Short mmCIF file of N, CA and C in Angstrom, two decimals:
data_model
loop_
_atom_site.label_atom_id
_atom_site.label_comp_id
_atom_site.label_asym_id
_atom_site.label_seq_id
_atom_site.Cartn_x
_atom_site.Cartn_y
_atom_site.Cartn_z
N UNK G 8 114.94 -73.70 -42.53
CA UNK G 8 116.43 -73.64 -42.58
C UNK G 8 116.63 -71.62 -42.25
N UNK G 9 117.17 -71.61 -41.13
CA UNK G 9 117.22 -70.13 -40.88
C UNK G 9 118.20 -69.20 -41.56
N UNK G 10 117.56 -68.00 -41.54
CA UNK G 10 117.86 -66.79 -42.25
C UNK G 10 119.69 -66.87 -42.10
N UNK G 11 120.17 -67.25 -41.26
CA UNK G 11 121.67 -66.78 -41.34
C UNK G 11 122.45 -68.42 -42.19
N UNK G 12 121.43 -69.19 -42.23
CA UNK G 12 122.25 -70.64 -42.28
C UNK G 12 121.90 -70.62 -44.12
N UNK G 13 120.72 -70.08 -44.59
CA UNK G 13 120.46 -69.44 -45.92
C UNK G 13 121.54 -68.26 -46.30
N UNK G 14 121.96 -67.53 -45.85
CA UNK G 14 122.71 -66.55 -46.09
C UNK G 14 124.37 -67.05 -46.46
N UNK G 15 124.49 -68.25 -45.83
CA UNK G 15 125.64 -69.11 -45.70
C UNK G 15 126.08 -70.00 -47.30
N UNK G 16 124.73 -69.93 -48.02
CA UNK G 16 125.01 -70.56 -49.04
C UNK G 16 125.53 -69.59 -50.13
N UNK G 17 126.47 -70.06 -50.85
CA UNK G 17 126.91 -69.45 -52.09
C UNK G 17 126.14 -68.89 -53.13
N UNK G 18 125.24 -69.39 -53.67
CA UNK G 18 124.21 -68.22 -54.40
C UNK G 18 123.84 -67.12 -53.58
N UNK G 19 123.60 -67.08 -52.33
CA UNK G 19 122.78 -66.12 -51.75
C UNK G 19 124.31 -64.95 -51.52
N UNK G 20 125.45 -65.84 -51.24
CA UNK G 20 126.57 -64.76 -50.72
C UNK G 20 126.79 -63.73 -52.27
N UNK G 21 126.55 -64.43 -53.52
CA UNK G 21 126.84 -63.86 -54.68
C UNK G 21 125.78 -62.91 -54.57
N UNK G 22 124.76 -63.26 -54.17
CA UNK G 22 123.42 -62.22 -54.16
C UNK G 22 123.93 -60.97 -53.40
N UNK G 23 124.49 -61.36 -52.29
CA UNK G 23 124.62 -60.13 -51.16
C UNK G 23 125.71 -59.40 -52.16
N UNK G 24 126.70 -60.00 -52.18
CA UNK G 24 127.78 -59.20 -53.21
C UNK G 24 127.52 -58.17 -54.02
N UNK G 25 126.56 -58.52 -54.99
CA UNK G 25 125.90 -58.03 -55.86
C UNK G 25 125.25 -56.50 -55.53
N UNK G 26 124.28 -57.12 -54.07
CA UNK G 26 123.67 -55.73 -53.54
C UNK G 26 124.74 -54.93 -53.01
N UNK G 27 125.41 -55.27 -52.38
CA UNK G 27 126.67 -54.52 -51.87
C UNK G 27 127.48 -53.73 -53.03
N UNK G 28 127.54 -54.08 -54.15
CA UNK G 28 128.11 -53.51 -55.22
C UNK G 28 127.34 -52.31 -56.24
N UNK G 29 125.98 -52.24 -55.86
CA UNK G 29 125.14 -51.47 -56.32
C UNK G 29 125.83 -50.06 -55.91
N UNK G 30 126.07 -49.57 -54.66
CA UNK G 30 126.38 -47.90 -54.55
C UNK G 30 127.94 -47.82 -55.25
N UNK G 31 128.84 -48.93 -55.51
CA UNK G 31 130.10 -49.01 -56.04
C UNK G 31 129.52 -48.44 -57.63
N UNK G 32 128.93 -49.28 -58.31
CA UNK G 32 128.49 -49.05 -59.58
C UNK G 32 128.22 -47.52 -59.89
N UNK G 33 127.02 -47.20 -58.99
CA UNK G 33 126.51 -46.12 -59.14
C UNK G 33 127.46 -44.92 -58.96
N UNK G 34 127.99 -44.86 -58.30
CA UNK G 34 129.29 -43.84 -57.89
C UNK G 34 130.04 -44.00 -59.25
N UNK G 35 130.98 -45.05 -59.94
CA UNK G 35 131.42 -45.01 -60.75
C UNK G 35 130.78 -44.54 -61.86
N UNK G 36 129.42 -44.73 -62.19
CA UNK G 36 129.00 -44.31 -63.06
C UNK G 36 128.86 -43.07 -63.27
N UNK G 37 128.23 -42.17 -62.20
CA UNK G 37 128.14 -40.72 -61.48
C UNK G 37 129.30 -40.17 -61.68
N UNK G 38 130.51 -40.43 -61.67
CA UNK G 38 132.01 -39.84 -61.17
C UNK G 38 132.13 -39.34 -62.67
N UNK G 39 131.71 -39.84 -63.46
CA UNK G 39 132.12 -39.15 -64.90
C UNK G 39 133.28 -39.87 -65.64
N UNK G 40 134.63 -40.33 -65.23
CA UNK G 40 135.72 -40.38 -65.48
C UNK G 40 135.92 -42.15 -65.17
N UNK G 41 135.00 -42.88 -65.02
CA UNK G 41 134.97 -44.09 -64.61
C UNK G 41 134.02 -45.20 -65.21
N UNK G 42 133.57 -45.10 -66.51
CA UNK G 42 132.42 -45.35 -66.94
C UNK G 42 133.17 -47.03 -67.29
N UNK G 43 134.12 -47.16 -67.54
CA UNK G 43 134.54 -48.51 -67.80
C UNK G 43 134.82 -49.11 -66.80
N UNK G 44 135.23 -49.00 -65.47
CA UNK G 44 134.98 -49.33 -64.48
C UNK G 44 133.53 -49.94 -63.99
N UNK G 45 132.78 -49.00 -64.11
CA UNK G 45 131.26 -49.02 -63.77
C UNK G 45 130.49 -50.32 -65.11
N UNK G 46 131.27 -50.23 -65.84
CA UNK G 46 130.65 -51.08 -66.92
C UNK G 46 131.35 -52.83 -66.55
N UNK G 47 132.68 -52.75 -65.74
CA UNK G 47 133.34 -53.93 -65.33
C UNK G 47 132.47 -54.32 -64.24
N UNK G 48 132.15 -53.52 -63.32
CA UNK G 48 131.29 -54.00 -61.96
C UNK G 48 129.85 -54.26 -62.47
N UNK G 49 129.22 -53.80 -63.63
CA UNK G 49 127.89 -53.95 -64.22
C UNK G 49 127.68 -55.68 -64.69
N UNK G 50 129.01 -55.63 -65.36
CA UNK G 50 129.03 -57.04 -66.47
C UNK G 50 129.54 -58.42 -65.35
N UNK G 51 130.49 -57.57 -64.03
CA UNK G 51 130.77 -58.39 -63.03
C UNK G 51 129.39 -59.11 -62.22
N UNK G 52 128.53 -58.37 -61.84
CA UNK G 52 127.27 -58.40 -61.24
C UNK G 52 126.55 -59.34 -62.19
N UNK G 53 126.26 -59.11 -63.85
CA UNK G 53 125.33 -60.05 -64.64
C UNK G 53 125.86 -61.48 -64.46
N UNK G 54 127.38 -61.60 -64.42
CA UNK G 54 127.81 -62.93 -64.63
C UNK G 54 127.27 -63.54 -63.17
N UNK G 55 127.63 -62.86 -61.95
CA UNK G 55 127.57 -63.65 -60.77
C UNK G 55 126.11 -63.67 -61.12
N UNK G 56 125.06 -62.64 -61.50
CA UNK G 56 123.39 -63.19 -61.24
C UNK G 56 123.24 -64.55 -61.89
N UNK G 57 123.81 -65.03 -63.18
CA UNK G 57 123.95 -66.20 -63.85
C UNK G 57 124.12 -67.29 -62.99
N UNK G 58 125.56 -66.77 -62.30
CA UNK G 58 126.24 -68.16 -61.89
C UNK G 58 125.48 -68.73 -60.50
N UNK G 59 124.81 -67.45 -59.91
CA UNK G 59 124.15 -67.75 -58.58
C UNK G 59 123.20 -68.74 -58.98
N UNK G 60 122.29 -68.37 -60.26
CA UNK G 60 121.26 -69.15 -60.28
C UNK G 60 121.42 -70.85 -60.89
N UNK G 61 122.80 -70.91 -61.67
CA UNK G 61 123.12 -72.21 -61.87
C UNK G 61 123.76 -73.01 -60.73
N UNK G 62 124.36 -72.44 -59.91
CA UNK G 62 124.71 -72.91 -58.62
C UNK G 62 123.59 -73.47 -57.98
N UNK G 63 122.67 -72.70 -57.47
CA UNK G 63 121.57 -72.86 -56.50
C UNK G 63 120.74 -73.89 -57.37
N UNK G 64 120.14 -74.33 -58.45
CA UNK G 64 119.53 -75.38 -59.44
C UNK G 64 120.60 -76.51 -59.16
N UNK G 65 121.94 -76.20 -59.52
CA UNK G 65 122.63 -77.67 -59.75
C UNK G 65 122.78 -78.22 -58.68
N UNK G 66 123.09 -77.74 -57.45
CA UNK G 66 123.26 -78.12 -55.97
C UNK G 66 122.30 -77.73 -55.00
N UNK G 67 121.07 -77.62 -55.32
CA UNK G 67 119.63 -77.63 -54.99
C UNK G 67 119.99 -76.81 -53.58
N UNK G 68 120.22 -75.31 -54.08
CA UNK G 68 120.69 -74.75 -52.94
C UNK G 68 119.58 -73.51 -52.90
N UNK G 69 118.46 -73.96 -53.53
CA UNK G 69 117.39 -72.86 -53.84
C UNK G 69 116.79 -72.60 -52.16
N UNK G 70 116.72 -71.23 -51.91
CA UNK G 70 116.19 -70.67 -50.38
C UNK G 70 115.30 -69.63 -50.70
N UNK G 71 114.45 -69.62 -49.87
CA UNK G 71 113.18 -68.51 -49.78
C UNK G 71 114.29 -67.14 -49.73
N UNK G 72 114.89 -67.09 -48.96
CA UNK G 72 115.98 -65.64 -48.93
C UNK G 72 116.81 -65.58 -50.71
N UNK G 73 117.22 -66.54 -51.19
CA UNK G 73 117.32 -66.20 -52.56
C UNK G 73 116.32 -65.84 -53.22
N UNK G 74 115.39 -66.05 -53.33
CA UNK G 74 114.02 -66.04 -53.92
C UNK G 74 113.88 -64.37 -53.68
N UNK G 75 114.36 -63.82 -52.54
CA UNK G 75 114.10 -62.35 -52.46
C UNK G 75 115.11 -61.69 -52.88
N UNK G 76 116.35 -62.04 -52.33
CA UNK G 76 117.88 -61.39 -52.63
C UNK G 76 118.13 -61.09 -54.10
N UNK G 77 117.74 -62.09 -54.92
CA UNK G 77 118.44 -62.12 -56.34
C UNK G 77 117.72 -61.42 -57.01
N UNK G 78 116.26 -61.15 -57.16
CA UNK G 78 115.34 -60.08 -57.54
C UNK G 78 115.41 -58.62 -57.27
N UNK G 79 116.11 -58.77 -55.96
CA UNK G 79 115.99 -57.22 -55.44
C UNK G 79 117.32 -56.61 -55.94
N UNK G 80 118.44 -57.53 -56.11
CA UNK G 80 119.83 -57.10 -56.41
C UNK G 80 119.33 -56.41 -58.01
N UNK G 81 118.86 -57.47 -59.11
CA UNK G 81 118.27 -57.28 -60.23
C UNK G 81 117.99 -55.85 -60.50
N UNK G 82 116.74 -55.53 -59.42
CA UNK G 82 115.88 -54.38 -59.75
C UNK G 82 116.64 -53.42 -59.17
N UNK G 83 117.67 -52.98 -58.00
CA UNK G 83 118.55 -52.51 -57.98
C UNK G 83 119.38 -51.93 -58.80
N UNK G 84 119.88 -53.17 -59.66
CA UNK G 84 121.19 -52.66 -60.68
C UNK G 84 120.17 -51.76 -61.97
N UNK G 85 118.94 -52.44 -62.05
CA UNK G 85 118.10 -52.05 -63.22
C UNK G 85 118.02 -50.00 -62.85
N UNK G 86 117.64 -50.10 -61.48
CA UNK G 86 117.20 -48.73 -61.24
C UNK G 86 118.62 -47.85 -61.03
N UNK G 87 119.39 -48.39 -60.68
CA UNK G 87 120.82 -47.58 -60.28
C UNK G 87 121.35 -47.41 -61.85
N UNK G 88 121.09 -47.85 -63.01
CA UNK G 88 121.54 -48.11 -64.05
C UNK G 88 120.98 -46.80 -64.89
N UNK G 89 119.52 -47.01 -64.47
CA UNK G 89 118.46 -45.96 -65.18
C UNK G 89 118.94 -44.63 -64.59
N UNK G 90 119.20 -44.38 -63.31
CA UNK G 90 119.34 -43.19 -62.69
C UNK G 90 120.61 -42.72 -63.03
N UNK G 91 121.67 -43.48 -63.48
CA UNK G 91 122.88 -42.99 -63.63
C UNK G 91 122.70 -42.76 -64.99
N UNK G 92 122.17 -43.42 -66.30
CA UNK G 92 122.42 -43.34 -67.16
C UNK G 92 121.62 -42.11 -67.56
N UNK G 93 120.50 -41.61 -66.92
CA UNK G 93 119.47 -40.27 -67.08
C UNK G 93 120.23 -39.14 -66.68
N UNK G 94 120.74 -39.43 -65.63
CA UNK G 94 121.69 -38.43 -65.34
C UNK G 94 122.49 -37.70 -66.07
N UNK G 95 123.25 -38.91 -66.79
CA UNK G 95 124.23 -38.61 -67.43
C UNK G 95 123.64 -38.21 -68.81
N UNK G 96 122.69 -38.23 -69.26
CA UNK G 96 122.06 -37.91 -70.19
C UNK G 96 121.97 -39.08 -71.61
N UNK G 97 122.49 -40.32 -70.98
CA UNK G 97 122.69 -41.27 -71.96
C UNK G 97 121.59 -41.60 -72.29
N UNK G 98 120.44 -41.64 -71.63
CA UNK G 98 119.01 -42.15 -71.93
C UNK G 98 117.90 -41.08 -71.70
N UNK G 99 116.93 -40.95 -72.63
CA UNK G 99 115.73 -40.08 -72.28
C UNK G 99 115.46 -40.33 -70.81
N UNK G 100 114.61 -39.05 -69.87
CA UNK G 100 113.52 -39.23 -68.95
C UNK G 100 112.74 -40.22 -69.29
N UNK G 101 112.03 -40.31 -70.49
CA UNK G 101 110.68 -41.26 -70.68
C UNK G 101 110.75 -42.51 -70.41
N UNK G 102 112.31 -42.79 -70.84
CA UNK G 102 112.69 -44.43 -70.73
C UNK G 102 112.64 -44.39 -69.39
N UNK G 103 113.51 -43.88 -68.23
CA UNK G 103 113.60 -44.06 -67.10
C UNK G 103 111.97 -44.16 -66.37
N UNK G 104 111.17 -43.48 -66.79
CA UNK G 104 110.03 -43.40 -66.14
C UNK G 104 109.05 -44.55 -66.60
N UNK G 105 109.07 -45.13 -67.82
CA UNK G 105 108.45 -46.44 -68.23
C UNK G 105 108.74 -47.35 -67.43
N UNK G 106 110.12 -47.40 -67.13
CA UNK G 106 110.79 -48.92 -66.53
C UNK G 106 110.33 -48.76 -64.93
N UNK G 107 110.65 -47.49 -64.38
CA UNK G 107 110.36 -47.63 -63.37
C UNK G 107 108.92 -47.66 -62.76
N UNK G 108 108.43 -47.07 -63.65
CA UNK G 108 106.75 -47.05 -63.19
C UNK G 108 106.16 -48.23 -63.05
N UNK G 109 106.71 -49.48 -63.73
CA UNK G 109 106.22 -50.87 -63.76
C UNK G 109 106.73 -51.68 -62.42
N UNK G 110 107.81 -51.16 -61.81
CA UNK G 110 108.52 -51.66 -60.46
C UNK G 110 107.52 -50.88 -59.30
N UNK G 111 107.22 -49.68 -59.56
CA UNK G 111 106.09 -48.60 -58.71
C UNK G 111 104.73 -49.51 -58.40
N UNK G 112 104.12 -49.65 -59.65
CA UNK G 112 102.79 -50.78 -59.67
C UNK G 112 103.14 -51.76 -59.17
N UNK G 113 103.92 -52.65 -59.07
CA UNK G 113 104.33 -53.92 -58.43
C UNK G 113 104.52 -53.63 -56.88
N UNK G 114 105.03 -52.42 -56.25
CA UNK G 114 105.20 -52.21 -54.93
C UNK G 114 103.84 -51.50 -54.12
N UNK G 115 102.99 -51.41 -55.29
CA UNK G 115 101.28 -51.22 -54.50
C UNK G 115 100.92 -52.34 -54.34
N UNK G 116 101.27 -53.68 -55.29
CA UNK G 116 100.67 -54.79 -55.68
C UNK G 116 100.90 -55.49 -54.60
N UNK G 117 102.11 -55.60 -53.72
CA UNK G 117 102.62 -56.65 -53.17
C UNK G 117 102.21 -56.50 -51.72
N UNK G 118 102.11 -55.42 -51.03
CA UNK G 118 101.60 -55.11 -49.76
C UNK G 118 100.28 -55.65 -49.63
N UNK G 119 99.25 -55.47 -51.04
CA UNK G 119 97.80 -55.74 -50.88
C UNK G 119 98.12 -57.85 -50.52
N UNK G 120 99.17 -58.45 -51.60
CA UNK G 120 99.11 -60.08 -51.20
C UNK G 120 99.54 -60.14 -49.79
N UNK G 121 100.60 -59.27 -49.19
CA UNK G 121 100.71 -59.56 -47.82
C UNK G 121 99.63 -59.60 -46.73
N UNK G 122 98.75 -58.23 -47.05
CA UNK G 122 97.45 -58.14 -46.24
C UNK G 122 96.85 -59.44 -46.17
N UNK G 123 96.65 -60.10 -47.24
CA UNK G 123 95.91 -61.31 -47.78
C UNK G 123 96.20 -62.81 -47.24
N UNK G 124 97.58 -62.53 -46.28
CA UNK G 124 98.46 -63.52 -46.13
C UNK G 124 99.22 -64.21 -47.03
N UNK G 125 99.76 -63.47 -48.52
CA UNK G 125 100.58 -64.38 -49.14
C UNK G 125 101.69 -63.94 -49.47
N UNK G 126 102.83 -64.78 -49.53
CA UNK G 126 104.15 -63.90 -49.97
C UNK G 126 104.47 -63.71 -51.54
N UNK G 127 105.80 -63.54 -51.79
CA UNK G 127 105.65 -63.05 -53.03
C UNK G 127 105.57 -64.09 -53.77
N UNK G 128 104.86 -63.75 -55.17
CA UNK G 128 104.54 -64.65 -55.90
C UNK G 128 105.80 -65.33 -56.61
N UNK G 129 105.71 -66.38 -57.33
CA UNK G 129 106.93 -66.82 -58.02
C UNK G 129 107.59 -66.24 -59.39
N UNK G 130 108.62 -66.08 -59.27
CA UNK G 130 109.07 -65.00 -60.87
C UNK G 130 108.53 -65.87 -61.86
N UNK G 131 108.01 -64.90 -62.91
CA UNK G 131 107.32 -65.55 -63.85
C UNK G 131 108.45 -65.26 -65.24
N UNK G 132 108.06 -66.51 -66.08
CA UNK G 132 108.98 -66.39 -67.10
C UNK G 132 109.36 -65.17 -68.01
N UNK G 133 108.07 -64.42 -68.28
CA UNK G 133 108.04 -63.21 -68.90
C UNK G 133 109.22 -62.30 -67.99
N UNK G 134 109.00 -61.99 -66.61
CA UNK G 134 109.89 -61.20 -65.58
C UNK G 134 110.77 -61.50 -66.10
N UNK G 135 111.43 -62.76 -65.77
CA UNK G 135 112.90 -63.11 -66.20
C UNK G 135 113.24 -62.52 -67.51
N UNK G 136 112.62 -62.69 -68.36
CA UNK G 136 113.04 -62.31 -69.90
C UNK G 136 113.12 -61.16 -70.06
N UNK G 137 112.34 -60.22 -69.44
CA UNK G 137 112.07 -58.83 -69.28
C UNK G 137 113.39 -58.31 -68.47
N UNK G 138 113.67 -58.78 -67.29
CA UNK G 138 114.75 -58.24 -66.51
C UNK G 138 116.16 -58.81 -67.63
N UNK G 139 116.51 -59.75 -68.13
CA UNK G 139 117.54 -60.04 -68.95
C UNK G 139 117.34 -59.32 -70.10
N UNK G 140 116.48 -59.12 -70.94
CA UNK G 140 116.88 -58.12 -72.02
C UNK G 140 117.13 -56.44 -71.42
N UNK G 141 116.71 -56.11 -70.33
CA UNK G 141 117.06 -54.87 -69.79
C UNK G 141 118.64 -54.63 -69.25
N UNK G 142 118.66 -56.13 -68.86
CA UNK G 142 120.14 -56.34 -68.17
C UNK G 142 121.14 -56.88 -69.19
N UNK G 143 120.74 -56.50 -70.71
CA UNK G 143 121.73 -56.65 -71.59
C UNK G 143 121.67 -54.97 -72.09
N UNK G 144 120.58 -54.54 -72.29
CA UNK G 144 120.20 -53.24 -73.06
C UNK G 144 120.91 -52.21 -72.53
N UNK G 145 120.67 -51.78 -71.02
CA UNK G 145 121.64 -51.20 -70.25
C UNK G 145 123.05 -50.91 -70.11
N UNK G 146 123.92 -52.45 -70.15
CA UNK G 146 125.28 -51.92 -70.27
C UNK G 146 126.01 -51.54 -71.66
N UNK G 147 124.52 -51.94 -72.54
CA UNK G 147 125.21 -51.63 -74.05
C UNK G 147 124.78 -50.21 -74.66
N UNK G 148 123.94 -49.31 -73.73
CA UNK G 148 123.58 -48.16 -73.89
C UNK G 148 125.28 -47.55 -72.84
N UNK G 149 125.49 -47.94 -71.94
CA UNK G 149 126.41 -47.59 -71.29
C UNK G 149 127.91 -47.65 -72.40
N UNK G 150 128.10 -48.98 -72.95
CA UNK G 150 129.14 -49.12 -74.06
C UNK G 150 129.13 -47.63 -75.23
N UNK G 151 127.90 -47.80 -75.15
CA UNK G 151 127.93 -46.69 -76.79
C UNK G 151 128.57 -45.36 -76.21
N UNK G 152 128.45 -45.13 -74.82
CA UNK G 152 128.86 -43.71 -74.39
C UNK G 152 130.81 -43.79 -74.38
N UNK G 153 130.56 -45.42 -74.01
CA UNK G 153 131.94 -45.53 -73.86
C UNK G 153 133.16 -45.51 -75.37
N UNK G 154 132.61 -45.88 -76.11
CA UNK G 154 133.12 -46.20 -77.54
C UNK G 154 132.07 -45.83 -78.40
N UNK G 155 131.66 -44.33 -78.72
CA UNK G 155 130.97 -43.92 -79.29
C UNK G 155 131.47 -44.19 -80.95
N UNK G 156 132.40 -44.37 -81.42
CA UNK G 156 132.93 -44.92 -82.49
C UNK G 156 132.16 -46.16 -82.85
N UNK G 157 131.58 -46.89 -82.04
CA UNK G 157 130.88 -48.16 -82.48
C UNK G 157 129.67 -48.25 -82.29
N UNK G 158 128.99 -46.81 -82.14
CA UNK G 158 127.51 -46.85 -81.78
C UNK G 158 126.69 -47.22 -83.20
N UNK G 159 127.11 -47.20 -84.45
CA UNK G 159 126.45 -47.97 -85.44
C UNK G 159 126.14 -49.33 -85.33
N UNK G 160 126.83 -50.06 -84.43
CA UNK G 160 126.67 -51.37 -84.38
C UNK G 160 125.96 -51.61 -82.59
N UNK G 161 126.23 -50.77 -81.95
CA UNK G 161 125.84 -50.90 -80.17
C UNK G 161 124.49 -50.32 -80.10
N UNK G 162 124.33 -49.06 -80.73
CA UNK G 162 123.19 -48.58 -80.64
C UNK G 162 121.90 -49.33 -81.07
N UNK G 163 121.94 -50.08 -81.86
CA UNK G 163 121.16 -50.78 -82.69
C UNK G 163 120.33 -52.05 -81.60
N UNK G 164 121.47 -52.67 -81.18
CA UNK G 164 121.35 -53.96 -80.55
C UNK G 164 120.91 -53.37 -79.01
N UNK G 165 121.40 -52.25 -78.58
CA UNK G 165 120.66 -51.56 -77.12
C UNK G 165 119.70 -51.57 -77.05
N UNK G 166 118.86 -50.59 -78.41
CA UNK G 166 117.49 -50.39 -78.22
C UNK G 166 116.57 -51.34 -78.88
N UNK G 167 117.22 -52.53 -79.38
CA UNK G 167 116.55 -53.46 -79.44
C UNK G 167 116.15 -54.19 -78.34
N UNK G 168 117.15 -54.50 -77.78
CA UNK G 168 117.08 -54.95 -75.97
C UNK G 168 116.17 -54.22 -75.05
N UNK G 169 116.17 -52.97 -75.38
CA UNK G 169 115.60 -51.74 -74.72
C UNK G 169 113.98 -51.73 -74.50
N UNK G 170 113.50 -51.74 -76.23
CA UNK G 170 112.24 -52.17 -76.54
C UNK G 170 111.68 -53.63 -76.13
N UNK G 171 112.42 -54.56 -76.35
CA UNK G 171 111.76 -56.15 -76.15
C UNK G 171 111.83 -55.93 -74.39
N UNK G 172 112.94 -55.65 -73.82
CA UNK G 172 112.59 -55.38 -72.30
C UNK G 172 111.37 -55.07 -71.61
N UNK G 173 111.27 -53.37 -72.34
CA UNK G 173 109.99 -52.65 -71.72
C UNK G 173 108.62 -53.52 -71.86
N UNK G 174 108.66 -53.92 -73.23
CA UNK G 174 107.62 -54.85 -73.55
C UNK G 174 107.38 -56.29 -72.45
N UNK G 175 108.25 -56.81 -72.46
CA UNK G 175 108.30 -57.90 -71.65
C UNK G 175 108.11 -57.60 -70.18
N UNK G 176 108.74 -56.43 -69.76
CA UNK G 176 108.84 -56.43 -68.24
C UNK G 176 107.39 -55.90 -68.14
N UNK G 177 106.60 -55.27 -68.84
CA UNK G 177 105.64 -54.48 -68.55
C UNK G 177 104.53 -55.67 -68.91
N UNK G 178 104.53 -56.72 -69.32
CA UNK G 178 103.97 -58.07 -69.56
C UNK G 178 103.61 -58.45 -68.45
N UNK G 179 105.07 -58.90 -68.00
CA UNK G 179 105.08 -59.76 -66.81
C UNK G 179 104.46 -59.05 -65.56
N UNK G 180 104.20 -57.61 -65.49
CA UNK G 180 103.92 -57.05 -64.35
C UNK G 180 102.61 -56.73 -64.65
N UNK G 181 101.80 -56.93 -65.71
CA UNK G 181 100.51 -57.16 -65.70
C UNK G 181 99.74 -58.89 -65.23
N UNK G 182 100.92 -59.76 -65.74
CA UNK G 182 100.45 -61.17 -65.32
C UNK G 182 100.56 -61.37 -63.71
N UNK G 183 101.37 -60.52 -63.28
CA UNK G 183 101.50 -60.48 -61.56
C UNK G 183 100.47 -59.84 -60.94
N UNK G 184 99.70 -58.78 -61.55
CA UNK G 184 98.79 -58.09 -61.14
C UNK G 184 97.36 -58.84 -61.54
N UNK G 185 97.58 -59.68 -62.60
CA UNK G 185 96.36 -60.54 -62.62
C UNK G 185 96.55 -61.61 -61.74
N UNK G 186 97.30 -62.24 -61.27
CA UNK G 186 97.49 -63.41 -60.36
C UNK G 186 97.32 -63.03 -58.69
N UNK G 187 97.67 -61.67 -58.76
CA UNK G 187 97.17 -61.21 -57.36
C UNK G 187 95.75 -60.85 -57.22
N UNK G 188 94.97 -60.25 -58.23
CA UNK G 188 93.49 -60.27 -58.64
C UNK G 188 93.12 -61.67 -58.55
N UNK G 189 93.64 -62.47 -58.75
CA UNK G 189 92.47 -63.78 -59.22
C UNK G 189 93.13 -64.42 -57.68
N UNK G 190 94.09 -64.60 -57.06
CA UNK G 190 94.34 -65.06 -55.64
C UNK G 190 93.22 -64.59 -54.84
N UNK G 191 93.33 -63.13 -54.61
CA UNK G 191 91.97 -62.43 -53.82
C UNK G 191 91.00 -62.52 -53.79
N UNK G 192 90.74 -62.48 -55.45
CA UNK G 192 89.36 -62.65 -55.67
C UNK G 192 88.68 -64.17 -55.49
N UNK G 193 89.33 -65.13 -55.75
CA UNK G 193 89.01 -66.56 -55.35
C UNK G 193 89.06 -66.72 -54.01
N UNK G 194 89.92 -66.08 -52.80
CA UNK G 194 89.93 -66.41 -51.81
C UNK G 194 88.39 -65.86 -51.04
N UNK G 195 87.87 -64.57 -52.04
CA UNK G 195 86.91 -64.14 -51.29
C UNK G 195 85.78 -64.32 -51.58
N UNK G 196 85.63 -65.32 -52.96
CA UNK G 196 84.52 -66.36 -53.14
C UNK G 196 84.69 -67.61 -52.31
N UNK G 197 85.18 -67.98 -52.06
CA UNK G 197 85.47 -68.92 -50.86
C UNK G 197 85.05 -68.89 -49.73
N UNK G 198 85.15 -67.39 -49.16
CA UNK G 198 84.93 -66.93 -47.82
C UNK G 198 83.05 -66.76 -48.03
N UNK G 199 82.60 -66.60 -49.30
CA UNK G 199 81.24 -66.31 -48.88
C UNK G 199 80.26 -67.27 -48.47
#
């Protein structure tokens, strides 16, 4: 299936739309006066993330392009939200560093896979669960800025999802590194 043909599937079009909305979301978040609109865009992105996966599975529209676009959109929303919330002072810098460091670790690992002839690894359940938790935590942290009177309800939920997300996110990262090591090590043993 060609890339253009894959791009025309509804799940991939939704992923592209999410990618195009990342700068819009970041602008709204950083402009200071548009937090509610930023939250609406982020919520829409989360809903389309869920929807594209449902459509892809139900109508057998899973594609290689979708396997790249969907996680890329997730990563970019997480990164954009972290950058925006850190600049706005909503979250501490250490939280941004901890989350982004995991993705930096994987950015180092993926070229190693490519140099040994492997494509991206399939998404692991732990990675999905960690991303899911962070995609709940970050909007909740934004909501706490929008409605400070509800902090006593929102913040415990937000930080609960944050800590679970960080733990699962890093656990999945170590699983991916282990898989890469085993693939390359197994291939090296076979060549001996």
